[in-house]
Amino acid sequence: MSESFTHDVLVIGSGAAGLTAALNLPSDLKVAVLSKTRLDSGSTQWAQGGIAAVLDATDSVEDHVRDTLNAGAGLCHEDSVRQTVSAGSDCIDWLIRQGVAFTRTEDSTYHLTQEGGHSHRRIIHAADATGHAVSQALCQQAREANNVEIFENRVAVDLITHRKLALPGNRCVGAYVLNRDVQHVELFKARFVVLATGGASKAYLYTSNPDGATGDGIAIAWRAGCRVGNMEFNQFHPTCLYHPQAKSFLISEAVRGEGGHLLLPDGSRFMHRFDERAELAPRDIVARAIDHEMKRLGADCLYLDISHKPEEFIRTHFPTIHEQCLSYGIDITRESIPVVPAAHYTCGGILVDEYARTDINQLYAIGEASFTGLHGANRMASNSLLECLVFGRAAAEDIASEVSNVPQPPQVPDWDESQVRDSDEDVVIAHNWDELRHFMWDYVGIVRTTKRLQRAKHRVDMLHSEIREFYSNYRVTNDLLELRNLVTVADLIICAALQRRESRGLHYTLDFPGQLPEAQDTILTPTSFMSKTA
Ligand SMILES: Cc1cc2nc3c(=O)[nH]c(=O)nc-3n(C[C@H](O)[C@H](O)[C@H](O)COP(=O)(O)OP(=O)(O)OC[C@H]3O[C@@H](n4cnc5c(N)ncnc54)[C@H](O)[C@@H]3O)c2cc1C
């Protein structure tokens, strides 16, 4: 018999969102925090730039709200933007109290930088490794908190709801979780469950995200009956290093800012054909131009060249990029850097309200897995970590106010493995992973057409049926679970993209290049898809 655990609150995910929720819960509640691998896995650890908040006397909440609304191309929910931005400076104070050492200026105030789309200096940061500093501080606090129990190497498989147990009501009471160390599925019961599983950029061949970004929480919530919103808005970073051994290494936009040229394989520049600002055009225009040229030429990558600048300048301005590229045999002071655009951020996700509550009672979703309405059709840089903090805290406060009304979870059966056996065909999983990420890149990437989306839909439907068969016959593994979730999330992205008959923000289709007069969210409801994706 496999192990079972009971807590007051089960937090699935240990990035900025999950740990913020866990650490803001009342200390008399017993909390479990799950992480797929190590506690500091997830995108949080890799965030470079910083966190946007109104921290300077010359800045204002109104200005931060306006900038966010402008970036979101008419689709941001203004109430959500206002809620997030207003709570910014409180959340930064809280992070400082947790031990995050943000970079200071010579007069000891905090140093603020400015990024694309922001009209003020408002990005607080810890050098160029903000995510690392946030993650390390929060992980340490979580390890020291007496009421928080940490479970690493645990992969949530599916939620347990009253609906699944054939009980009345619409309540979530826990999750089945694969323990990767012993390869057994365990039972985690809880009065409240918080999904904080991050984004889904691994659905694409090239991504800046770490391995676990497979949209698990979104797929899990969808299977349990939650609505999802705006899944068609995937943000692509224009320049990720293209090298067989390099995984997810970003070449900062500052390289273009400091005079770097984007080049075709024949060494010629091309950006001026797409935008008069050439290499300094906004990120989505640059990403689209690179994608267009790669597809036109059938090229595997294009190039970013800064080697015309003095060697000393390059070494002092870009020490990490210089060093990393050198480790792959590329000397950026002498040669150009092979680059491809890479999936970077999932703007859509599980639909939630201002307290991060989903469609199922006692189930919350926070961070990149959620859809709060903050980002609209395009995320503004450094607003995402802020969203993790604001909604992580909102979920904790709502749980604290509700806890006395919520009973202990009911009896739940153990995971049933009696009908399944070990897989002897793991090659099928590996093959399907590759196939999915390739067709998502080619057909559902930066520039879309209806025909390409329909092709992708056809393939994803076939993958669904193969995975369903695999899932019913074989013991679950992490790879199988991730693939199952990726197929579901890919389907949601394709369906949302097919529904949007316009180009807006990050969604660009050659068939509908204009923008409709009225901005509307794409909300998908599980009942209409359930038979296919369950
Ligand atoms: C390279 C890079 C640079 C970035 N720079 C910035 C920046 O400067 N500023 C900014 O605001 N944003 C930035 N972002 C985006 C930001 O980092 C993320 O949006 C944010 O960290 C997401 O936090 P999260 O807590 O929602 O999820 P994550 O930090 O991704 O954490 C997800 C957690 O869920 C766990 N998990 C996932 N699935 C399961 C499962 N099935 N079972 C159990 N656990 C599971 C993982 O193990 C992990 O612990 C950047 C992202 C990247 C990749």
Coordinates of C-alpha atoms and ligand atoms in Angstrom, one line a residue:
M1 CA 0.0 0.0 0.0
S2 CA 1.4 3.5 -0.9
E3 CA 1.7 6.3 1.7
S4 CA -0.9 8.9 2.4
F5 CA -0.7 12.3 4.0
T6 CA -3.2 14.8 5.3
H7 CA -2.5 18.5 5.6
D8 CA -4.6 21.7 6.0
V9 CA -3.2 23.1 2.8
L10 CA -1.5 21.4 -0.1
V11 CA 0.6 23.7 -2.3
I12 CA 1.7 22.2 -5.6
G13 CA 4.8 24.0 -6.8
S14 CA 7.6 25.7 -5.0
G15 CA 8.4 28.8 -7.2
A16 CA 7.8 32.4 -6.2
A17 CA 4.0 31.9 -6.2
G18 CA 3.8 28.6 -4.2
L19 CA 6.3 29.6 -1.6
T20 CA 4.7 33.1 -1.1
A21 CA 1.4 31.4 -0.5
A22 CA 2.9 28.8 1.9
L23 CA 4.8 31.4 3.9
N24 CA 1.8 33.8 4.2
L25 CA -0.5 31.1 5.6
P26 CA -1.3 31.2 9.4
S27 CA 1.4 29.3 11.3
D28 CA -1.2 27.0 13.0
L29 CA -2.1 25.5 9.6
K30 CA -0.2 22.4 8.5
V31 CA 1.1 23.0 5.0
A32 CA 2.6 20.6 2.4
V33 CA 4.7 22.1 -0.4
L34 CA 5.4 19.8 -3.4
S35 CA 8.1 20.2 -6.0
K36 CA 8.7 18.1 -9.1
T37 CA 12.4 18.0 -8.5
R38 CA 14.4 20.2 -6.1
L39 CA 12.7 22.8 -4.0
D40 CA 14.4 25.6 -6.1
S41 CA 13.4 24.1 -9.5
G42 CA 11.0 26.2 -11.7
S43 CA 11.4 29.4 -13.7
T44 CA 11.6 31.6 -10.7
Q45 CA 15.2 30.6 -10.1
W46 CA 16.1 31.8 -13.7
A47 CA 14.5 35.2 -13.7
Q48 CA 17.2 37.7 -14.5
G49 CA 15.8 41.2 -14.9
G50 CA 13.8 41.9 -11.7
I51 CA 10.4 42.7 -10.2
A52 CA 8.3 45.7 -11.2
A53 CA 6.9 47.9 -8.4
V54 CA 6.2 51.5 -7.7
L55 CA 9.1 52.3 -5.3
D56 CA 10.3 55.8 -6.4
A57 CA 8.7 59.1 -5.4
T58 CA 8.5 60.2 -9.0
D59 CA 6.6 57.1 -10.1
S60 CA 2.9 56.4 -9.4
V61 CA 0.5 53.5 -9.3
E62 CA -1.5 55.2 -12.1
D63 CA 1.6 55.2 -14.4
H64 CA 2.4 51.6 -13.7
V65 CA -1.3 50.7 -14.4
R66 CA -1.3 52.7 -17.6
D67 CA 2.0 51.1 -18.9
T68 CA 0.6 47.6 -18.1
L69 CA -2.7 48.3 -19.9
N70 CA -0.8 49.6 -22.9
A71 CA 1.4 46.5 -23.2
G72 CA -1.7 44.2 -22.8
A73 CA -3.2 45.5 -26.2
G74 CA -6.7 46.1 -24.8
L75 CA -7.1 42.8 -23.0
C76 CA -5.9 43.4 -19.5
H77 CA -8.5 43.4 -16.7
E78 CA -8.1 46.8 -15.2
D79 CA -9.2 45.7 -11.7
S80 CA -6.6 43.0 -11.7
V81 CA -3.9 45.3 -12.9
R82 CA -4.8 47.9 -10.2
Q83 CA -4.9 45.2 -7.5
T84 CA -1.5 43.9 -8.5
V85 CA 0.2 47.2 -9.0
S86 CA -1.2 48.7 -5.7
A87 CA 0.2 45.8 -3.7
G88 CA 3.7 46.0 -5.3
S89 CA 5.6 47.9 -2.7
D90 CA 4.1 45.9 0.2
C91 CA 5.2 42.7 -1.5
I92 CA 8.7 44.0 -2.1
D93 CA 8.9 44.9 1.6
W94 CA 7.9 41.4 2.5
L95 CA 10.6 39.9 0.2
I96 CA 13.2 42.1 1.9
R97 CA 12.0 40.9 5.3
Q98 CA 12.4 37.3 4.0
G99 CA 16.1 38.1 3.3
V100 CA 16.2 39.0 -0.4
A101 CA 19.3 41.2 -0.8
F102 CA 18.3 43.6 -3.7
T103 CA 21.0 45.7 -5.3
R104 CA 21.6 49.0 -3.6
T105 CA 23.1 52.3 -5.0
E106 CA 26.0 54.1 -3.4
D107 CA 23.7 56.1 -1.1
S108 CA 22.2 52.8 0.1
T109 CA 18.7 53.2 -1.5
Y110 CA 17.6 50.4 -3.8
H111 CA 18.7 50.5 -7.4
L112 CA 15.9 50.5 -9.9
T113 CA 16.3 49.8 -13.6
Q114 CA 13.9 50.5 -16.5
E115 CA 12.8 47.9 -19.0
G116 CA 10.8 47.9 -22.3
G117 CA 7.2 49.3 -21.8
H118 CA 7.9 50.9 -18.4
S119 CA 7.8 54.7 -18.4
H120 CA 9.8 54.9 -15.1
R121 CA 12.7 53.2 -13.4
R122 CA 10.7 50.7 -11.3
I123 CA 12.5 47.3 -11.6
I124 CA 14.0 46.3 -8.3
H125 CA 16.7 43.6 -8.8
A126 CA 19.5 41.6 -7.3
A127 CA 22.2 42.2 -9.9
D128 CA 21.3 40.1 -13.0
A129 CA 20.1 37.1 -11.0
T130 CA 17.0 38.3 -9.2
G131 CA 15.2 35.0 -9.4
H132 CA 18.0 33.2 -7.8
A133 CA 18.0 35.6 -4.9
V134 CA 14.2 35.4 -4.4
S135 CA 14.2 31.6 -4.7
Q136 CA 17.1 31.0 -2.3
A137 CA 15.5 33.3 0.4
L138 CA 12.0 31.8 0.1
C139 CA 13.4 28.2 0.1
Q140 CA 15.3 28.9 3.2
Q141 CA 12.3 30.4 5.0
A142 CA 10.2 27.5 3.9
R143 CA 12.7 25.0 5.3
E144 CA 12.8 26.9 8.6
A145 CA 9.0 27.2 8.9
N146 CA 7.7 24.7 11.5
N147 CA 4.3 24.3 9.9
V148 CA 5.6 23.7 6.3
E149 CA 6.5 20.2 5.3
I150 CA 8.5 19.9 2.0
F151 CA 8.2 17.1 -0.4
E152 CA 10.7 17.1 -3.3
N153 CA 10.7 14.8 -6.3
R154 CA 6.8 14.7 -6.1
V155 CA 4.8 15.1 -9.3
A156 CA 1.1 15.8 -8.9
V157 CA -0.9 13.5 -11.2
D158 CA -4.5 14.6 -10.8
L159 CA -6.7 16.4 -8.3
I160 CA -9.2 14.6 -6.1
T161 CA -12.6 16.3 -6.2
H162 CA -16.0 15.6 -4.8
R163 CA -17.1 15.1 -8.4
K164 CA -14.6 12.3 -8.9
L165 CA -15.6 10.7 -5.6
A166 CA -19.3 11.0 -6.6
L167 CA -19.9 13.1 -3.6
P168 CA -22.3 16.1 -3.6
G169 CA -20.8 19.6 -4.0
N170 CA -17.9 21.0 -6.1
R171 CA -14.9 20.7 -3.7
C172 CA -11.2 19.8 -4.1
V173 CA -9.9 17.6 -1.3
G174 CA -6.4 16.7 -2.4
A175 CA -4.3 15.1 -5.2
Y176 CA -2.6 11.9 -6.3
V177 CA 1.1 12.4 -6.4
L178 CA 3.9 10.4 -8.0
N179 CA 6.9 9.9 -5.7
R180 CA 9.8 9.8 -8.2
D181 CA 12.2 8.3 -5.7
V182 CA 10.2 5.1 -5.2
Q183 CA 8.0 5.3 -8.3
H184 CA 4.7 5.0 -6.4
V185 CA 1.6 7.2 -6.4
E186 CA 0.8 8.6 -3.0
L187 CA -2.3 10.2 -1.7
F188 CA -2.2 13.8 -0.4
K189 CA -5.4 14.9 1.2
A190 CA -6.0 18.5 2.2
R191 CA -8.8 21.0 3.1
F192 CA -7.4 23.5 0.5
V193 CA -5.2 22.9 -2.6
V194 CA -3.1 25.6 -4.3
L195 CA -1.8 25.0 -7.9
A196 CA 1.4 27.0 -8.4
T197 CA 3.0 24.8 -11.1
G198 CA 4.3 27.5 -13.5
G199 CA 4.0 27.9 -17.2
A200 CA 3.8 25.7 -20.3
S201 CA 6.6 26.9 -22.6
K202 CA 8.0 23.4 -22.9
A203 CA 5.2 22.8 -25.4
Y204 CA 7.6 24.5 -27.9
L205 CA 10.8 23.1 -29.4
Y206 CA 12.9 26.1 -28.3
T207 CA 12.2 27.6 -24.8
S208 CA 14.0 29.7 -22.2
N209 CA 12.2 27.7 -19.5
P210 CA 13.6 24.9 -17.4
D211 CA 12.5 21.3 -18.0
G212 CA 9.5 21.1 -15.7
A213 CA 7.5 23.9 -17.5
T214 CA 5.1 21.5 -19.0
G215 CA 1.8 23.2 -18.0
D216 CA 1.0 20.5 -15.5
G217 CA -1.3 22.6 -13.3
I218 CA -3.2 24.0 -16.2
A219 CA -3.8 20.5 -17.6
I220 CA -4.6 19.1 -14.1
A221 CA -7.1 21.9 -13.4
W222 CA -8.7 21.5 -16.8
R223 CA -9.2 17.7 -16.3
A224 CA -10.8 18.5 -12.9
G225 CA -13.3 20.9 -14.6
C226 CA -11.8 24.4 -14.4
R227 CA -12.0 26.9 -17.2
V228 CA -8.9 28.3 -18.7
G229 CA -8.3 31.7 -20.4
N230 CA -6.3 33.3 -23.2
M231 CA -4.0 30.3 -23.8
E232 CA -3.2 31.6 -27.3
F233 CA -0.9 34.3 -25.9
N234 CA 2.6 32.8 -25.7
Q235 CA 5.5 35.2 -25.3
F236 CA 8.6 34.5 -27.3
H237 CA 12.0 35.8 -26.4
P238 CA 13.7 36.8 -29.7
T239 CA 17.2 35.5 -29.0
C240 CA 18.1 32.2 -27.3
L241 CA 21.5 30.6 -28.0
Y242 CA 21.2 27.9 -30.6
H243 CA 23.7 25.2 -29.8
P244 CA 23.1 21.4 -29.4
Q245 CA 24.5 21.4 -25.9
A246 CA 23.1 24.7 -24.7
K247 CA 19.7 24.4 -22.9
S248 CA 17.6 27.5 -22.6
F249 CA 20.4 30.1 -22.5
L250 CA 19.1 33.6 -23.2
I251 CA 21.1 36.2 -25.1
S252 CA 20.0 39.4 -23.4
E253 CA 18.2 42.1 -25.3
A254 CA 20.9 44.4 -24.0
V255 CA 23.2 43.0 -26.7
R256 CA 21.0 44.6 -29.4
G257 CA 20.6 47.6 -27.2
E258 CA 24.4 48.1 -27.2
G259 CA 24.6 47.9 -31.0
G260 CA 24.4 44.2 -31.8
H261 CA 23.3 43.3 -35.4
L262 CA 21.0 40.5 -36.4
L263 CA 22.3 38.7 -39.5
L264 CA 21.1 36.2 -42.0
P265 CA 23.3 33.1 -42.7
D266 CA 24.9 35.1 -45.6
G267 CA 26.0 37.8 -43.1
S268 CA 23.5 40.5 -44.3
R269 CA 21.3 42.6 -41.9
F270 CA 17.5 42.3 -42.3
M271 CA 15.7 44.0 -39.4
H272 CA 15.3 47.3 -41.3
R273 CA 12.9 45.5 -43.7
F274 CA 10.6 44.9 -40.8
D275 CA 10.7 48.0 -38.6
E276 CA 12.4 51.4 -38.9
R277 CA 13.9 50.9 -35.5
A278 CA 15.7 47.8 -36.9
E279 CA 17.3 45.8 -34.1
L280 CA 15.8 48.1 -31.5
A281 CA 12.2 47.3 -32.4
P282 CA 10.1 45.8 -29.6
R283 CA 10.6 42.1 -28.7
D284 CA 7.6 40.7 -30.4
I285 CA 8.4 42.4 -33.7
V286 CA 12.0 41.1 -33.6
A287 CA 10.8 37.6 -32.7
R288 CA 8.4 37.7 -35.7
A289 CA 11.0 38.9 -38.1
I290 CA 13.5 36.2 -37.1
D291 CA 10.8 33.6 -37.4
H292 CA 9.8 34.9 -40.8
E293 CA 13.4 34.8 -42.1
M294 CA 14.1 31.4 -40.7
K295 CA 10.9 29.9 -42.3
R296 CA 11.6 31.7 -45.6
L297 CA 15.2 30.4 -45.8
G298 CA 14.6 27.1 -44.2
A299 CA 17.4 28.1 -41.8
D300 CA 17.9 26.4 -38.4
C301 CA 19.0 29.6 -36.8
L302 CA 20.0 33.2 -37.5
Y303 CA 22.9 35.2 -36.0
L304 CA 23.5 38.0 -33.5
D305 CA 26.8 39.9 -34.0
I306 CA 28.5 42.3 -31.6
S307 CA 32.0 41.5 -32.6
H308 CA 32.5 44.9 -34.3
K309 CA 32.6 46.4 -30.8
P310 CA 36.0 46.6 -28.9
E311 CA 36.9 43.4 -27.1
E312 CA 37.1 45.1 -23.8
F313 CA 33.6 46.7 -24.2
I314 CA 32.1 43.2 -24.8
R315 CA 33.9 41.6 -21.9
T316 CA 32.8 44.2 -19.4
H317 CA 29.3 44.7 -20.7
F318 CA 28.4 41.0 -21.2
P319 CA 30.7 38.9 -18.9
T320 CA 28.2 36.1 -18.4
I321 CA 27.2 35.8 -22.1
H322 CA 30.8 36.0 -23.2
E323 CA 31.8 33.3 -20.7
Q324 CA 28.8 31.0 -21.5
C325 CA 29.3 31.3 -25.2
L326 CA 33.0 30.6 -24.9
S327 CA 32.2 27.4 -23.0
Y328 CA 30.4 26.3 -26.2
G329 CA 33.4 27.3 -28.4
I330 CA 31.9 30.6 -29.5
D331 CA 34.0 33.7 -29.0
I332 CA 31.6 36.6 -29.3
T333 CA 34.4 39.1 -29.5
R334 CA 35.4 37.5 -32.9
E335 CA 32.3 35.8 -34.3
S336 CA 28.5 36.0 -34.3
I337 CA 26.2 34.1 -32.0
P338 CA 23.8 31.6 -33.5
V339 CA 20.3 32.4 -32.1
V340 CA 16.6 31.3 -32.4
P341 CA 13.6 32.8 -30.7
A342 CA 12.3 30.8 -27.7
A343 CA 9.0 30.3 -25.9
H344 CA 9.4 32.4 -22.7
Y345 CA 6.1 33.0 -20.9
T346 CA 2.5 31.6 -20.8
C347 CA 0.2 34.6 -20.5
G348 CA -3.0 32.5 -20.2
G349 CA -3.9 29.8 -17.7
I350 CA -6.4 28.7 -15.1
L351 CA -9.2 31.3 -14.7
V352 CA -9.2 32.8 -11.2
D353 CA -10.8 35.7 -9.3
E354 CA -9.1 38.4 -7.2
Y355 CA -8.4 35.8 -4.4
A356 CA -6.9 33.3 -6.8
R357 CA -10.0 31.1 -6.4
T358 CA -10.7 28.8 -9.4
D359 CA -14.1 27.3 -10.5
I360 CA -13.7 24.5 -7.9
N361 CA -14.2 25.2 -4.2
Q362 CA -11.1 25.2 -2.1
L363 CA -8.9 25.0 -5.2
Y364 CA -6.7 28.0 -5.9
A365 CA -4.3 28.8 -8.8
I366 CA -1.4 31.3 -8.6
G367 CA 1.6 32.5 -10.6
E368 CA 2.3 31.6 -14.2
A369 CA -0.2 28.7 -14.1
S370 CA -3.1 31.2 -13.6
F371 CA -5.0 33.7 -15.7
T372 CA -5.7 36.7 -13.5
G373 CA -6.2 39.2 -16.4
L374 CA -3.1 41.1 -15.5
H375 CA -1.1 40.5 -18.7
G376 CA -3.8 40.8 -21.3
A377 CA -2.5 40.0 -24.8
N378 CA 1.2 40.7 -23.9
R379 CA 3.0 40.5 -20.6
M380 CA 5.0 43.6 -19.7
A381 CA 8.5 42.7 -18.5
S382 CA 9.0 42.0 -14.8
N383 CA 5.2 42.0 -14.0
S384 CA 5.1 38.3 -13.7
L385 CA 7.1 37.8 -10.5
L386 CA 5.0 40.6 -9.0
E387 CA 1.8 38.7 -9.9
C388 CA 3.2 35.6 -8.1
L389 CA 3.7 37.6 -5.0
V390 CA 0.4 39.4 -5.0
F391 CA -1.8 36.5 -5.8
G392 CA 0.2 34.1 -3.6
R393 CA -0.6 36.4 -0.7
A394 CA -4.2 36.8 -1.8
A395 CA -4.7 33.1 -1.8
A396 CA -3.2 32.7 1.6
E397 CA -5.4 35.4 3.1
D398 CA -8.5 33.9 1.6
I399 CA -7.7 30.4 3.0
A400 CA -7.0 32.0 6.4
S401 CA -10.4 33.7 6.4
E402 CA -12.3 30.5 5.2
V403 CA -10.5 27.8 7.2
S404 CA -12.9 27.6 10.1
N405 CA -15.8 26.9 7.7
V406 CA -14.1 24.0 5.8
P407 CA -14.2 20.5 7.2
Q408 CA -11.5 17.8 7.0
P409 CA -11.4 15.9 3.7
P410 CA -13.5 12.7 3.4
Q411 CA -12.3 9.2 2.9
V412 CA -10.4 8.8 -0.4
P413 CA -9.4 5.5 -2.1
D414 CA -5.7 4.8 -2.8
W415 CA -4.4 5.0 -6.3
D416 CA -5.3 1.9 -8.2
E417 CA -2.4 0.2 -10.0
S418 CA -3.9 -3.2 -10.2
Q419 CA -4.8 -3.0 -14.0
V420 CA -1.5 -1.5 -15.3
R421 CA 2.0 -2.8 -16.0
D422 CA 5.5 -1.3 -16.6
S423 CA 5.9 0.1 -20.0
D424 CA 8.2 -1.6 -22.4
E425 CA 7.8 1.1 -25.0
D426 CA 9.3 4.3 -23.6
V427 CA 10.5 5.1 -27.1
V428 CA 6.9 6.0 -28.0
I429 CA 6.9 8.7 -25.2
A430 CA 10.2 10.1 -26.4
H431 CA 9.0 10.2 -30.0
N432 CA 5.7 11.9 -29.1
W433 CA 7.5 14.5 -27.0
D434 CA 9.7 15.4 -30.0
E435 CA 6.8 15.4 -32.5
L436 CA 4.6 17.6 -30.3
R437 CA 7.3 20.2 -29.7
H438 CA 8.2 20.3 -33.4
F439 CA 4.7 20.8 -34.7
M440 CA 3.9 23.4 -32.0
W441 CA 7.0 25.3 -33.1
D442 CA 6.3 25.1 -36.8
Y443 CA 2.5 25.5 -36.8
V444 CA 1.5 27.2 -33.6
G445 CA 4.5 29.5 -33.1
I446 CA 5.2 33.1 -33.6
V447 CA 3.4 33.6 -36.9
R448 CA 0.2 31.5 -37.3
T449 CA -2.3 30.7 -40.1
T450 CA -5.6 28.9 -39.8
K451 CA -4.4 26.1 -42.0
R452 CA -1.3 25.5 -39.8
L453 CA -3.4 25.6 -36.7
Q454 CA -5.8 23.0 -38.2
R455 CA -2.8 20.8 -39.1
A456 CA -1.6 21.0 -35.5
K457 CA -5.1 20.2 -34.2
H458 CA -5.3 17.1 -36.3
R459 CA -1.9 15.9 -34.9
V460 CA -2.7 16.8 -31.3
D461 CA -6.0 14.8 -31.6
M462 CA -4.0 11.7 -32.7
L463 CA -1.5 12.2 -29.8
H464 CA -4.4 12.4 -27.4
S465 CA -5.7 9.0 -28.3
E466 CA -2.2 7.4 -28.2
I467 CA -1.5 8.9 -24.8
R468 CA -4.9 7.9 -23.4
E469 CA -4.1 4.3 -24.4
F470 CA -0.7 4.5 -22.8
Y471 CA -2.0 6.0 -19.7
S472 CA -4.6 3.4 -19.2
N473 CA -2.3 0.4 -19.7
Y474 CA 1.0 1.4 -18.1
R475 CA 2.3 2.5 -14.8
V476 CA 2.7 6.3 -14.7
T477 CA 6.2 7.9 -15.0
N478 CA 7.2 11.5 -14.9
D479 CA 7.8 11.5 -18.7
L480 CA 4.4 10.1 -19.4
L481 CA 2.7 12.5 -17.0
E482 CA 4.5 15.5 -18.6
L483 CA 3.7 14.4 -22.1
R484 CA 0.0 13.9 -21.2
N485 CA -0.1 17.4 -19.7
L486 CA 1.7 18.9 -22.7
V487 CA -0.7 17.4 -25.2
T488 CA -3.6 18.8 -23.3
V489 CA -2.0 22.3 -23.0
A490 CA -1.0 22.2 -26.7
D491 CA -4.7 21.4 -27.5
L492 CA -5.8 24.4 -25.4
I493 CA -3.3 26.7 -27.1
I494 CA -4.4 25.6 -30.6
C495 CA -8.2 25.8 -29.8
A496 CA -7.8 29.3 -28.3
A497 CA -5.7 30.4 -31.3
L498 CA -8.3 29.1 -33.7
Q499 CA -11.0 30.9 -31.9
R500 CA -9.2 34.3 -32.1
R501 CA -10.1 35.7 -35.5
E502 CA -7.8 38.7 -35.3
S503 CA -4.1 39.6 -34.5
R504 CA -3.6 41.1 -31.1
G505 CA -0.6 41.4 -28.9
L506 CA 1.3 38.1 -29.0
H507 CA -1.2 36.3 -31.2
Y508 CA -0.4 37.0 -34.9
T509 CA -2.1 35.3 -37.7
L510 CA -1.6 36.0 -41.5
D511 CA -5.3 35.1 -42.1
F512 CA -6.6 37.9 -39.7
P513 CA -3.9 40.5 -39.6
G514 CA -6.1 43.3 -38.3
Q515 CA -7.5 43.9 -34.8
L516 CA -11.2 43.6 -34.0
P517 CA -12.8 46.8 -32.5
E518 CA -13.8 44.9 -29.3
A519 CA -11.2 43.1 -27.2
Q520 CA -12.5 39.8 -25.8
D521 CA -10.9 37.0 -23.7
T522 CA -10.8 33.5 -25.1
I523 CA -12.4 31.4 -22.3
L524 CA -12.4 27.6 -22.8
T525 CA -14.8 25.5 -20.8
P526 CA -14.0 21.8 -20.1
T527 CA -17.5 20.4 -20.7
S528 CA -17.2 20.9 -24.4
F529 CA -13.8 19.2 -24.6
M530 CA -14.0 16.7 -21.7
S531 CA -14.4 13.5 -23.7
K532 CA -11.3 14.2 -25.8
T533 CA -8.9 15.5 -23.2
A534 CA -9.8 13.6 -20.1
Ligands
LIG1 C1 15.0 32.8 -18.2 C2 13.8 33.5 -17.6 C3 13.9 34.9 -17.2 C4 12.8 35.5 -16.6 N1 13.0 36.8 -16.1 C5 12.0 37.4 -15.4 C6 12.1 38.7 -14.8 O1 13.2 39.3 -14.8 N2 11.1 39.2 -14.1 C7 9.9 38.6 -14.0 O2 8.9 39.1 -13.4 N3 9.7 37.4 -14.6 C8 10.7 36.8 -15.3 N4 10.5 35.5 -15.8 C9 9.2 34.8 -15.6 C10 9.1 34.4 -14.2 O3 10.4 33.9 -13.8 C11 8.1 33.3 -14.0 O4 6.9 33.7 -14.6 C12 7.8 33.0 -12.5 O5 9.0 32.7 -11.9 C13 6.8 31.8 -12.4 O6 6.8 31.5 -11.0 P1 5.8 30.4 -10.5 O7 5.9 30.3 -9.1 O8 4.4 30.6 -11.1 O9 6.4 29.0 -11.2 P2 7.8 28.4 -11.3 O10 8.8 29.2 -10.6 O11 8.0 27.9 -12.6 O12 7.7 27.1 -10.3 C14 6.9 26.0 -10.6 C15 6.9 25.0 -9.5 O13 5.9 24.0 -9.7 C16 6.5 22.7 -9.6 N5 5.7 21.8 -10.4 C17 5.4 21.9 -11.7 N6 4.6 20.9 -12.0 C18 4.4 20.1 -10.9 C19 3.7 18.9 -10.6 N7 3.0 18.3 -11.6 N8 3.8 18.4 -9.4 C20 4.5 19.0 -8.4 N9 5.2 20.2 -8.6 C21 5.1 20.7 -9.9 C22 7.9 22.9 -10.1 O14 8.8 21.9 -9.6 C23 8.3 24.3 -9.4 O15 8.6 24.1 -8.1 C24 11.6 34.8 -16.4 C25 11.5 33.5 -16.8 C26 12.6 32.9 -17.4 C27 12.4 31.4 -17.8

